[in-house]
Amino acid sequence: MTVKWDRTKGRPEPIRALNRIVERENGEPLVDMADVCPSVRVIRPQVIPYVRRTVAEMCERASALLPKGYHLGLVEGWRPIERQQRIYDFMWGCAKEAFPNRDEIALRRTVCRWVAPTDQKAPPGHCTGAAVDVWLVDDEGEVIDVTAPFDRFHAAPTYSYGLSEDAQRNRTILVEAMLEVGFSNCRDEWWHYSYGDAGWAVRFAKPECFYGLARLQQELYEDLERQHAESFKDRPNPFLPPA
């Protein structure tokens, strides 16, 4: 299924543009989101709930802008580079299975559409602690629809056409709250926002960024990493129709 979207909104961020950004790491620490932005709800058990301090503070301000009964649900925050590579390798295998006639260049283009590679000058946004993937959830923690009548990936571009009235309203609520507090949005993914990384710099036409690759004490997330690795064993191929 092909969903049309408004390409006049947002700014493309090819890898070559990301690699041109000058990184001037400011040393801001990663913080536990539960301490800095308690309004945000973690909605996946394997999420490592750490981001840069300013990013956490911005999430709390965005959450306060949502209507009553709406909450930010964190799907992903900081990722160790090893997790990023695991996701990339998984998507690479899925792409090879789904598109056996594509050459290596075409496969890489397909995978990089969804997952930032780890072999470039600009580190992936999640690995800097600058990026968050967020959904909307209600008071009971149930996901609020922002994609009907499509599924998440078919309506991935933020400014997709053809959404239901309710889905469009809900998506607009999320986008406006996040942009209002200073986040930039990856126009290819309605759920992905960042501040201070190379992606943010490209989207705002800035020559420099101030968050680079970040590390966290392994004991703070090693159990979550085991859960994440385990979750891939039964994960379906996202490039193939549901069985």
PDB file of C-alpha atoms in Angstrom:
ATOM      1  CA  MET A   1       0.000   0.000   0.000  1.00  0.00           C
ATOM      2  CA  THR A   2       1.385   3.394  -1.017  1.00  0.00           C
ATOM      3  CA  VAL A   3       0.374   6.379   1.076  1.00  0.00           C
ATOM      4  CA  LYS A   4       0.857   9.839  -0.383  1.00  0.00           C
ATOM      5  CA  TRP A   5       2.370  12.521   1.801  1.00  0.00           C
ATOM      6  CA  ASP A   6       3.115  16.218   1.728  1.00  0.00           C
ATOM      7  CA  ARG A   7       6.785  16.518   0.830  1.00  0.00           C
ATOM      8  CA  THR A   8       6.734  20.312   1.157  1.00  0.00           C
ATOM      9  CA  LYS A   9       6.720  19.934   4.948  1.00  0.00           C
ATOM     10  CA  GLY A  10       9.767  18.937   6.910  1.00  0.00           C
ATOM     11  CA  ARG A  11      13.318  18.716   5.614  1.00  0.00           C
ATOM     12  CA  PRO A  12      15.020  15.629   4.140  1.00  0.00           C
ATOM     13  CA  GLU A  13      18.107  14.431   5.969  1.00  0.00           C
ATOM     14  CA  PRO A  14      20.320  12.310   3.727  1.00  0.00           C
ATOM     15  CA  ILE A  15      23.340  10.695   5.339  1.00  0.00           C
ATOM     16  CA  ARG A  16      25.739  12.974   3.472  1.00  0.00           C
ATOM     17  CA  ALA A  17      24.017  16.021   4.995  1.00  0.00           C
ATOM     18  CA  LEU A  18      24.206  14.531   8.488  1.00  0.00           C
ATOM     19  CA  ASN A  19      27.909  13.832   8.036  1.00  0.00           C
ATOM     20  CA  ARG A  20      28.576  17.475   7.145  1.00  0.00           C
ATOM     21  CA  ILE A  21      27.375  18.669  10.545  1.00  0.00           C
ATOM     22  CA  VAL A  22      30.186  19.753  12.875  1.00  0.00           C
ATOM     23  CA  GLU A  23      29.861  18.085  16.272  1.00  0.00           C
ATOM     24  CA  ARG A  24      30.749  20.133  19.347  1.00  0.00           C
ATOM     25  CA  GLU A  25      29.817  17.824  22.215  1.00  0.00           C
ATOM     26  CA  ASN A  26      28.740  19.830  25.259  1.00  0.00           C
ATOM     27  CA  GLY A  27      29.083  17.010  27.801  1.00  0.00           C
ATOM     28  CA  GLU A  28      25.523  17.183  29.096  1.00  0.00           C
ATOM     29  CA  PRO A  29      24.732  13.978  31.001  1.00  0.00           C
ATOM     30  CA  LEU A  30      22.167  11.320  30.304  1.00  0.00           C
ATOM     31  CA  VAL A  31      19.445  11.320  32.975  1.00  0.00           C
ATOM     32  CA  ASP A  32      16.735   8.909  34.055  1.00  0.00           C
ATOM     33  CA  MET A  33      13.482  10.164  32.573  1.00  0.00           C
ATOM     34  CA  ALA A  34      11.566   9.045  35.649  1.00  0.00           C
ATOM     35  CA  ASP A  35      13.444  11.694  37.629  1.00  0.00           C
ATOM     36  CA  VAL A  36      13.156  14.581  35.180  1.00  0.00           C
ATOM     37  CA  CYS A  37       9.974  13.941  33.193  1.00  0.00           C
ATOM     38  CA  PRO A  38       7.674  11.770  35.346  1.00  0.00           C
ATOM     39  CA  SER A  39       4.651  12.588  33.164  1.00  0.00           C
ATOM     40  CA  VAL A  40       6.057  10.514  30.288  1.00  0.00           C
ATOM     41  CA  ARG A  41       5.020   6.869  30.376  1.00  0.00           C
ATOM     42  CA  VAL A  42       7.384   4.105  29.292  1.00  0.00           C
ATOM     43  CA  ILE A  43       5.299   1.765  27.159  1.00  0.00           C
ATOM     44  CA  ARG A  44       7.798  -0.927  26.163  1.00  0.00           C
ATOM     45  CA  PRO A  45       9.538  -3.091  28.762  1.00  0.00           C
ATOM     46  CA  GLN A  46      12.936  -3.024  27.041  1.00  0.00           C
ATOM     47  CA  VAL A  47      13.140   0.790  26.776  1.00  0.00           C
ATOM     48  CA  ILE A  48      16.258   2.303  28.339  1.00  0.00           C
ATOM     49  CA  PRO A  49      14.647   5.412  29.860  1.00  0.00           C
ATOM     50  CA  TYR A  50      17.645   7.730  29.635  1.00  0.00           C
ATOM     51  CA  VAL A  51      18.132  10.834  27.459  1.00  0.00           C
ATOM     52  CA  ARG A  52      20.090  14.083  27.692  1.00  0.00           C
ATOM     53  CA  ARG A  53      18.874  16.291  30.519  1.00  0.00           C
ATOM     54  CA  THR A  54      17.563  19.051  28.259  1.00  0.00           C
ATOM     55  CA  VAL A  55      15.716  16.503  26.125  1.00  0.00           C
ATOM     56  CA  ALA A  56      14.033  15.088  29.234  1.00  0.00           C
ATOM     57  CA  GLU A  57      13.005  18.568  30.368  1.00  0.00           C
ATOM     58  CA  MET A  58      11.557  19.270  26.920  1.00  0.00           C
ATOM     59  CA  CYS A  59       9.553  16.039  27.037  1.00  0.00           C
ATOM     60  CA  GLU A  60       8.015  17.131  30.326  1.00  0.00           C
ATOM     61  CA  ARG A  61       7.040  20.502  28.856  1.00  0.00           C
ATOM     62  CA  ALA A  62       5.549  18.828  25.779  1.00  0.00           C
ATOM     63  CA  SER A  63       3.563  16.472  27.977  1.00  0.00           C
ATOM     64  CA  ALA A  64       2.069  19.448  29.818  1.00  0.00           C
ATOM     65  CA  LEU A  65       0.737  20.816  26.513  1.00  0.00           C
ATOM     66  CA  LEU A  66      -1.356  17.712  25.760  1.00  0.00           C
ATOM     67  CA  PRO A  67      -5.127  17.714  26.341  1.00  0.00           C
ATOM     68  CA  LYS A  68      -6.558  16.037  29.411  1.00  0.00           C
ATOM     69  CA  GLY A  69      -6.498  12.265  29.000  1.00  0.00           C
ATOM     70  CA  TYR A  70      -3.505  12.332  26.622  1.00  0.00           C
ATOM     71  CA  HIS A  71       0.011  11.321  27.653  1.00  0.00           C
ATOM     72  CA  LEU A  72       3.358  10.877  25.944  1.00  0.00           C
ATOM     73  CA  GLY A  73       4.326   7.222  25.700  1.00  0.00           C
ATOM     74  CA  LEU A  74       8.063   6.571  25.336  1.00  0.00           C
ATOM     75  CA  VAL A  75       8.873   3.861  22.799  1.00  0.00           C
ATOM     76  CA  GLU A  76      12.620   4.505  22.636  1.00  0.00           C
ATOM     77  CA  GLY A  77      15.103   6.919  24.157  1.00  0.00           C
ATOM     78  CA  TRP A  78      18.863   6.478  24.356  1.00  0.00           C
ATOM     79  CA  ARG A  79      20.270   3.397  22.644  1.00  0.00           C
ATOM     80  CA  PRO A  80      23.712   1.911  23.121  1.00  0.00           C
ATOM     81  CA  ILE A  81      25.453   1.602  19.785  1.00  0.00           C
ATOM     82  CA  GLU A  82      25.217  -2.189  20.142  1.00  0.00           C
ATOM     83  CA  ARG A  83      21.417  -2.002  20.184  1.00  0.00           C
ATOM     84  CA  GLN A  84      21.459   0.239  17.127  1.00  0.00           C
ATOM     85  CA  GLN A  85      23.587  -2.321  15.283  1.00  0.00           C
ATOM     86  CA  ARG A  86      21.295  -5.163  16.380  1.00  0.00           C
ATOM     87  CA  ILE A  87      18.287  -3.344  14.929  1.00  0.00           C
ATOM     88  CA  TYR A  88      20.170  -2.572  11.721  1.00  0.00           C
ATOM     89  CA  ASP A  89      21.279  -6.200  11.299  1.00  0.00           C
ATOM     90  CA  PHE A  90      17.727  -7.415  11.891  1.00  0.00           C
ATOM     91  CA  MET A  91      16.299  -5.022   9.304  1.00  0.00           C
ATOM     92  CA  TRP A  92      19.033  -6.003   6.848  1.00  0.00           C
ATOM     93  CA  GLY A  93      18.100  -9.673   7.149  1.00  0.00           C
ATOM     94  CA  CYS A  94      14.411  -8.811   6.757  1.00  0.00           C
ATOM     95  CA  ALA A  95      15.097  -6.740   3.652  1.00  0.00           C
ATOM     96  CA  LYS A  96      17.141  -9.519   2.052  1.00  0.00           C
ATOM     97  CA  GLU A  97      14.325 -11.975   2.689  1.00  0.00           C
ATOM     98  CA  ALA A  98      11.605  -9.659   1.391  1.00  0.00           C
ATOM     99  CA  PHE A  99      13.521  -8.315  -1.631  1.00  0.00           C
ATOM    100  CA  PRO A 100      15.835 -11.109  -2.825  1.00  0.00           C
ATOM    101  CA  ASN A 101      16.402  -9.470  -6.225  1.00  0.00           C
ATOM    102  CA  ARG A 102      17.733  -6.184  -4.881  1.00  0.00           C
ATOM    103  CA  ASP A 103      21.473  -5.545  -4.936  1.00  0.00           C
ATOM    104  CA  GLU A 104      23.499  -4.399  -1.922  1.00  0.00           C
ATOM    105  CA  ILE A 105      23.085  -0.703  -2.734  1.00  0.00           C
ATOM    106  CA  ALA A 106      19.327  -0.971  -3.016  1.00  0.00           C
ATOM    107  CA  LEU A 107      19.109  -3.039   0.158  1.00  0.00           C
ATOM    108  CA  ARG A 108      21.163  -0.488   2.088  1.00  0.00           C
ATOM    109  CA  ARG A 109      18.905   2.297   0.853  1.00  0.00           C
ATOM    110  CA  THR A 110      15.866   0.316   2.010  1.00  0.00           C
ATOM    111  CA  VAL A 111      17.274  -0.382   5.468  1.00  0.00           C
ATOM    112  CA  CYS A 112      18.622   3.139   6.020  1.00  0.00           C
ATOM    113  CA  ARG A 113      15.131   4.454   5.330  1.00  0.00           C
ATOM    114  CA  TRP A 114      14.160   3.010   8.725  1.00  0.00           C
ATOM    115  CA  VAL A 115      17.368   2.600  10.739  1.00  0.00           C
ATOM    116  CA  ALA A 116      20.414   4.867  10.861  1.00  0.00           C
ATOM    117  CA  PRO A 117      23.660   2.996  10.126  1.00  0.00           C
ATOM    118  CA  THR A 118      26.449   2.904  12.693  1.00  0.00           C
ATOM    119  CA  ASP A 119      29.350   3.234  10.236  1.00  0.00           C
ATOM    120  CA  GLN A 120      29.013   6.948   9.485  1.00  0.00           C
ATOM    121  CA  LYS A 121      30.626  10.094  10.899  1.00  0.00           C
ATOM    122  CA  ALA A 122      27.320  11.302  12.348  1.00  0.00           C
ATOM    123  CA  PRO A 123      26.152   8.911  15.073  1.00  0.00           C
ATOM    124  CA  PRO A 124      22.504   7.786  15.071  1.00  0.00           C
ATOM    125  CA  GLY A 125      20.304  10.194  17.004  1.00  0.00           C
ATOM    126  CA  HIS A 126      19.187   7.661  19.585  1.00  0.00           C
ATOM    127  CA  CYS A 127      22.805   6.813  20.367  1.00  0.00           C
ATOM    128  CA  THR A 128      23.455  10.439  21.312  1.00  0.00           C
ATOM    129  CA  GLY A 129      20.616  10.641  23.835  1.00  0.00           C
ATOM    130  CA  ALA A 130      19.089  13.431  21.752  1.00  0.00           C
ATOM    131  CA  ALA A 131      16.229  11.475  20.179  1.00  0.00           C
ATOM    132  CA  VAL A 132      12.975  10.039  21.454  1.00  0.00           C
ATOM    133  CA  ASP A 133      10.343   7.910  19.775  1.00  0.00           C
ATOM    134  CA  VAL A 134       6.982   8.789  21.294  1.00  0.00           C
ATOM    135  CA  TRP A 135       3.369   7.750  20.840  1.00  0.00           C
ATOM    136  CA  LEU A 136       0.224   9.025  22.489  1.00  0.00           C
ATOM    137  CA  VAL A 137      -1.489   6.965  25.190  1.00  0.00           C
ATOM    138  CA  ASP A 138      -4.630   7.470  27.250  1.00  0.00           C
ATOM    139  CA  ASP A 139      -5.110   7.379  31.025  1.00  0.00           C
ATOM    140  CA  GLU A 140      -5.124   3.564  30.973  1.00  0.00           C
ATOM    141  CA  GLY A 141      -1.946   3.391  28.926  1.00  0.00           C
ATOM    142  CA  GLU A 142      -3.733   2.318  25.742  1.00  0.00           C
ATOM    143  CA  VAL A 143      -2.264   3.639  22.500  1.00  0.00           C
ATOM    144  CA  ILE A 144      -4.226   6.517  20.955  1.00  0.00           C
ATOM    145  CA  ASP A 145      -4.646   6.087  17.201  1.00  0.00           C
ATOM    146  CA  VAL A 146      -2.658   8.379  14.897  1.00  0.00           C
ATOM    147  CA  THR A 147      -2.529   6.195  11.765  1.00  0.00           C
ATOM    148  CA  ALA A 148      -6.031   4.912  10.821  1.00  0.00           C
ATOM    149  CA  PRO A 149      -6.976   3.601   8.356  1.00  0.00           C
ATOM    150  CA  PHE A 150      -3.332   2.589   7.811  1.00  0.00           C
ATOM    151  CA  ASP A 151      -0.834   0.778   9.988  1.00  0.00           C
ATOM    152  CA  ARG A 152       2.138   2.475  11.617  1.00  0.00           C
ATOM    153  CA  PHE A 153       4.647   1.941   8.822  1.00  0.00           C
ATOM    154  CA  HIS A 154       2.366   2.646   5.876  1.00  0.00           C
ATOM    155  CA  ALA A 155       1.473   6.004   7.409  1.00  0.00           C
ATOM    156  CA  ALA A 156       4.972   6.662   8.747  1.00  0.00           C
ATOM    157  CA  PRO A 157       5.579  10.043   7.069  1.00  0.00           C
ATOM    158  CA  THR A 158       4.464  12.721   9.500  1.00  0.00           C
ATOM    159  CA  TYR A 159       2.388  14.566   6.924  1.00  0.00           C
ATOM    160  CA  SER A 160       0.630  11.578   5.376  1.00  0.00           C
ATOM    161  CA  TYR A 161      -2.556  12.104   3.405  1.00  0.00           C
ATOM    162  CA  GLY A 162      -5.707  10.026   3.891  1.00  0.00           C
ATOM    163  CA  LEU A 163      -5.759   9.665   7.673  1.00  0.00           C
ATOM    164  CA  SER A 164      -9.116   9.395   9.394  1.00  0.00           C
ATOM    165  CA  GLU A 165     -10.407  12.552  11.061  1.00  0.00           C
ATOM    166  CA  ASP A 166      -9.626  11.225  14.539  1.00  0.00           C
ATOM    167  CA  ALA A 167      -6.160   9.957  13.583  1.00  0.00           C
ATOM    168  CA  GLN A 168      -5.286  13.257  11.930  1.00  0.00           C
ATOM    169  CA  ARG A 169      -6.435  15.236  14.950  1.00  0.00           C
ATOM    170  CA  ASN A 170      -4.454  13.037  17.325  1.00  0.00           C
ATOM    171  CA  ARG A 171      -1.337  13.147  15.175  1.00  0.00           C
ATOM    172  CA  THR A 172      -1.546  16.927  14.995  1.00  0.00           C
ATOM    173  CA  ILE A 173      -1.804  17.094  18.799  1.00  0.00           C
ATOM    174  CA  LEU A 174       1.410  15.084  19.137  1.00  0.00           C
ATOM    175  CA  VAL A 175       3.348  16.946  16.449  1.00  0.00           C
ATOM    176  CA  GLU A 176       2.363  20.401  17.661  1.00  0.00           C
ATOM    177  CA  ALA A 177       3.213  19.661  21.292  1.00  0.00           C
ATOM    178  CA  MET A 178       6.669  18.338  20.430  1.00  0.00           C
ATOM    179  CA  LEU A 179       7.509  21.115  17.977  1.00  0.00           C
ATOM    180  CA  GLU A 180       6.229  23.795  20.328  1.00  0.00           C
ATOM    181  CA  VAL A 181       8.907  23.013  22.923  1.00  0.00           C
ATOM    182  CA  GLY A 182      11.745  22.971  20.368  1.00  0.00           C
ATOM    183  CA  PHE A 183      12.038  19.414  19.083  1.00  0.00           C
ATOM    184  CA  SER A 184      12.629  18.720  15.410  1.00  0.00           C
ATOM    185  CA  ASN A 185      10.734  15.922  13.698  1.00  0.00           C
ATOM    186  CA  CYS A 186      12.034  13.388  11.217  1.00  0.00           C
ATOM    187  CA  ARG A 187       9.505  13.915   8.443  1.00  0.00           C
ATOM    188  CA  ASP A 188       9.716  10.221   7.489  1.00  0.00           C
ATOM    189  CA  GLU A 189       8.617   9.048  10.958  1.00  0.00           C
ATOM    190  CA  TRP A 190       5.785  10.706  12.875  1.00  0.00           C
ATOM    191  CA  TRP A 191       7.095   9.226  16.151  1.00  0.00           C
ATOM    192  CA  HIS A 192      10.739  10.400  15.972  1.00  0.00           C
ATOM    193  CA  TYR A 193      11.842  13.708  17.508  1.00  0.00           C
ATOM    194  CA  SER A 194      15.228  15.044  18.473  1.00  0.00           C
ATOM    195  CA  TYR A 195      17.068  18.060  19.786  1.00  0.00           C
ATOM    196  CA  GLY A 196      20.769  18.811  19.565  1.00  0.00           C
ATOM    197  CA  ASP A 197      21.935  15.950  17.331  1.00  0.00           C
ATOM    198  CA  ALA A 198      23.001  16.000  13.687  1.00  0.00           C
ATOM    199  CA  GLY A 199      19.440  15.267  12.539  1.00  0.00           C
ATOM    200  CA  TRP A 200      18.156  18.290  14.455  1.00  0.00           C
ATOM    201  CA  ALA A 201      20.886  20.438  12.896  1.00  0.00           C
ATOM    202  CA  VAL A 202      20.018  19.338   9.351  1.00  0.00           C
ATOM    203  CA  ARG A 203      16.293  19.911   9.869  1.00  0.00           C
ATOM    204  CA  PHE A 204      16.930  23.423  11.190  1.00  0.00           C
ATOM    205  CA  ALA A 205      19.693  24.209   8.663  1.00  0.00           C
ATOM    206  CA  LYS A 206      22.324  24.620  11.388  1.00  0.00           C
ATOM    207  CA  PRO A 207      26.017  23.885  10.696  1.00  0.00           C
ATOM    208  CA  GLU A 208      26.742  22.412  14.143  1.00  0.00           C
ATOM    209  CA  CYS A 209      25.241  20.111  16.736  1.00  0.00           C
ATOM    210  CA  PHE A 210      26.130  19.730  20.404  1.00  0.00           C
ATOM    211  CA  TYR A 211      25.279  16.101  21.190  1.00  0.00           C
ATOM    212  CA  GLY A 212      27.479  13.275  19.956  1.00  0.00           C
ATOM    213  CA  LEU A 213      27.740   9.595  20.797  1.00  0.00           C
ATOM    214  CA  ALA A 214      26.841   9.042  24.475  1.00  0.00           C
ATOM    215  CA  ARG A 215      27.691   6.209  26.840  1.00  0.00           C
ATOM    216  CA  LEU A 216      25.994   4.983  30.000  1.00  0.00           C
ATOM    217  CA  GLN A 217      27.195   2.648  32.739  1.00  0.00           C
ATOM    218  CA  GLN A 218      26.375  -0.824  31.455  1.00  0.00           C
ATOM    219  CA  GLU A 219      24.952  -2.034  34.765  1.00  0.00           C
ATOM    220  CA  LEU A 220      22.119   0.492  34.374  1.00  0.00           C
ATOM    221  CA  TYR A 221      20.780  -1.179  31.252  1.00  0.00           C
ATOM    222  CA  GLU A 222      22.256  -4.669  30.814  1.00  0.00           C
ATOM    223  CA  ASP A 223      19.005  -6.418  31.837  1.00  0.00           C
ATOM    224  CA  LEU A 224      17.053  -4.255  29.397  1.00  0.00           C
ATOM    225  CA  GLU A 225      19.516  -5.136  26.653  1.00  0.00           C
ATOM    226  CA  ARG A 226      18.937  -8.837  27.288  1.00  0.00           C
ATOM    227  CA  GLN A 227      15.183  -8.255  27.010  1.00  0.00           C
ATOM    228  CA  HIS A 228      15.690  -6.342  23.790  1.00  0.00           C
ATOM    229  CA  ALA A 229      17.807  -9.097  22.237  1.00  0.00           C
ATOM    230  CA  GLU A 230      15.250 -11.705  23.313  1.00  0.00           C
ATOM    231  CA  SER A 231      12.407  -9.737  21.720  1.00  0.00           C
ATOM    232  CA  PHE A 232      13.933 -10.164  18.265  1.00  0.00           C
ATOM    233  CA  LYS A 233      13.541 -13.947  18.272  1.00  0.00           C
ATOM    234  CA  ASP A 234       9.857 -13.855  17.341  1.00  0.00           C
ATOM    235  CA  ARG A 235       9.681 -10.443  15.664  1.00  0.00           C
ATOM    236  CA  PRO A 236       7.963 -10.601  12.252  1.00  0.00           C
ATOM    237  CA  ASN A 237       9.514  -9.255   9.080  1.00  0.00           C
ATOM    238  CA  PRO A 238       8.159  -5.697   8.732  1.00  0.00           C
ATOM    239  CA  PHE A 239       8.666  -5.754   4.955  1.00  0.00           C
ATOM    240  CA  LEU A 240       6.348  -8.720   4.479  1.00  0.00           C
ATOM    241  CA  PRO A 241       2.544  -8.799   4.881  1.00  0.00           C
ATOM    242  CA  PRO A 242       1.296 -10.319   8.155  1.00  0.00           C
ATOM    243  CA  ALA A 243       1.115 -14.107   8.132  1.00  0.00           C
TER     244      ALA A 243
END
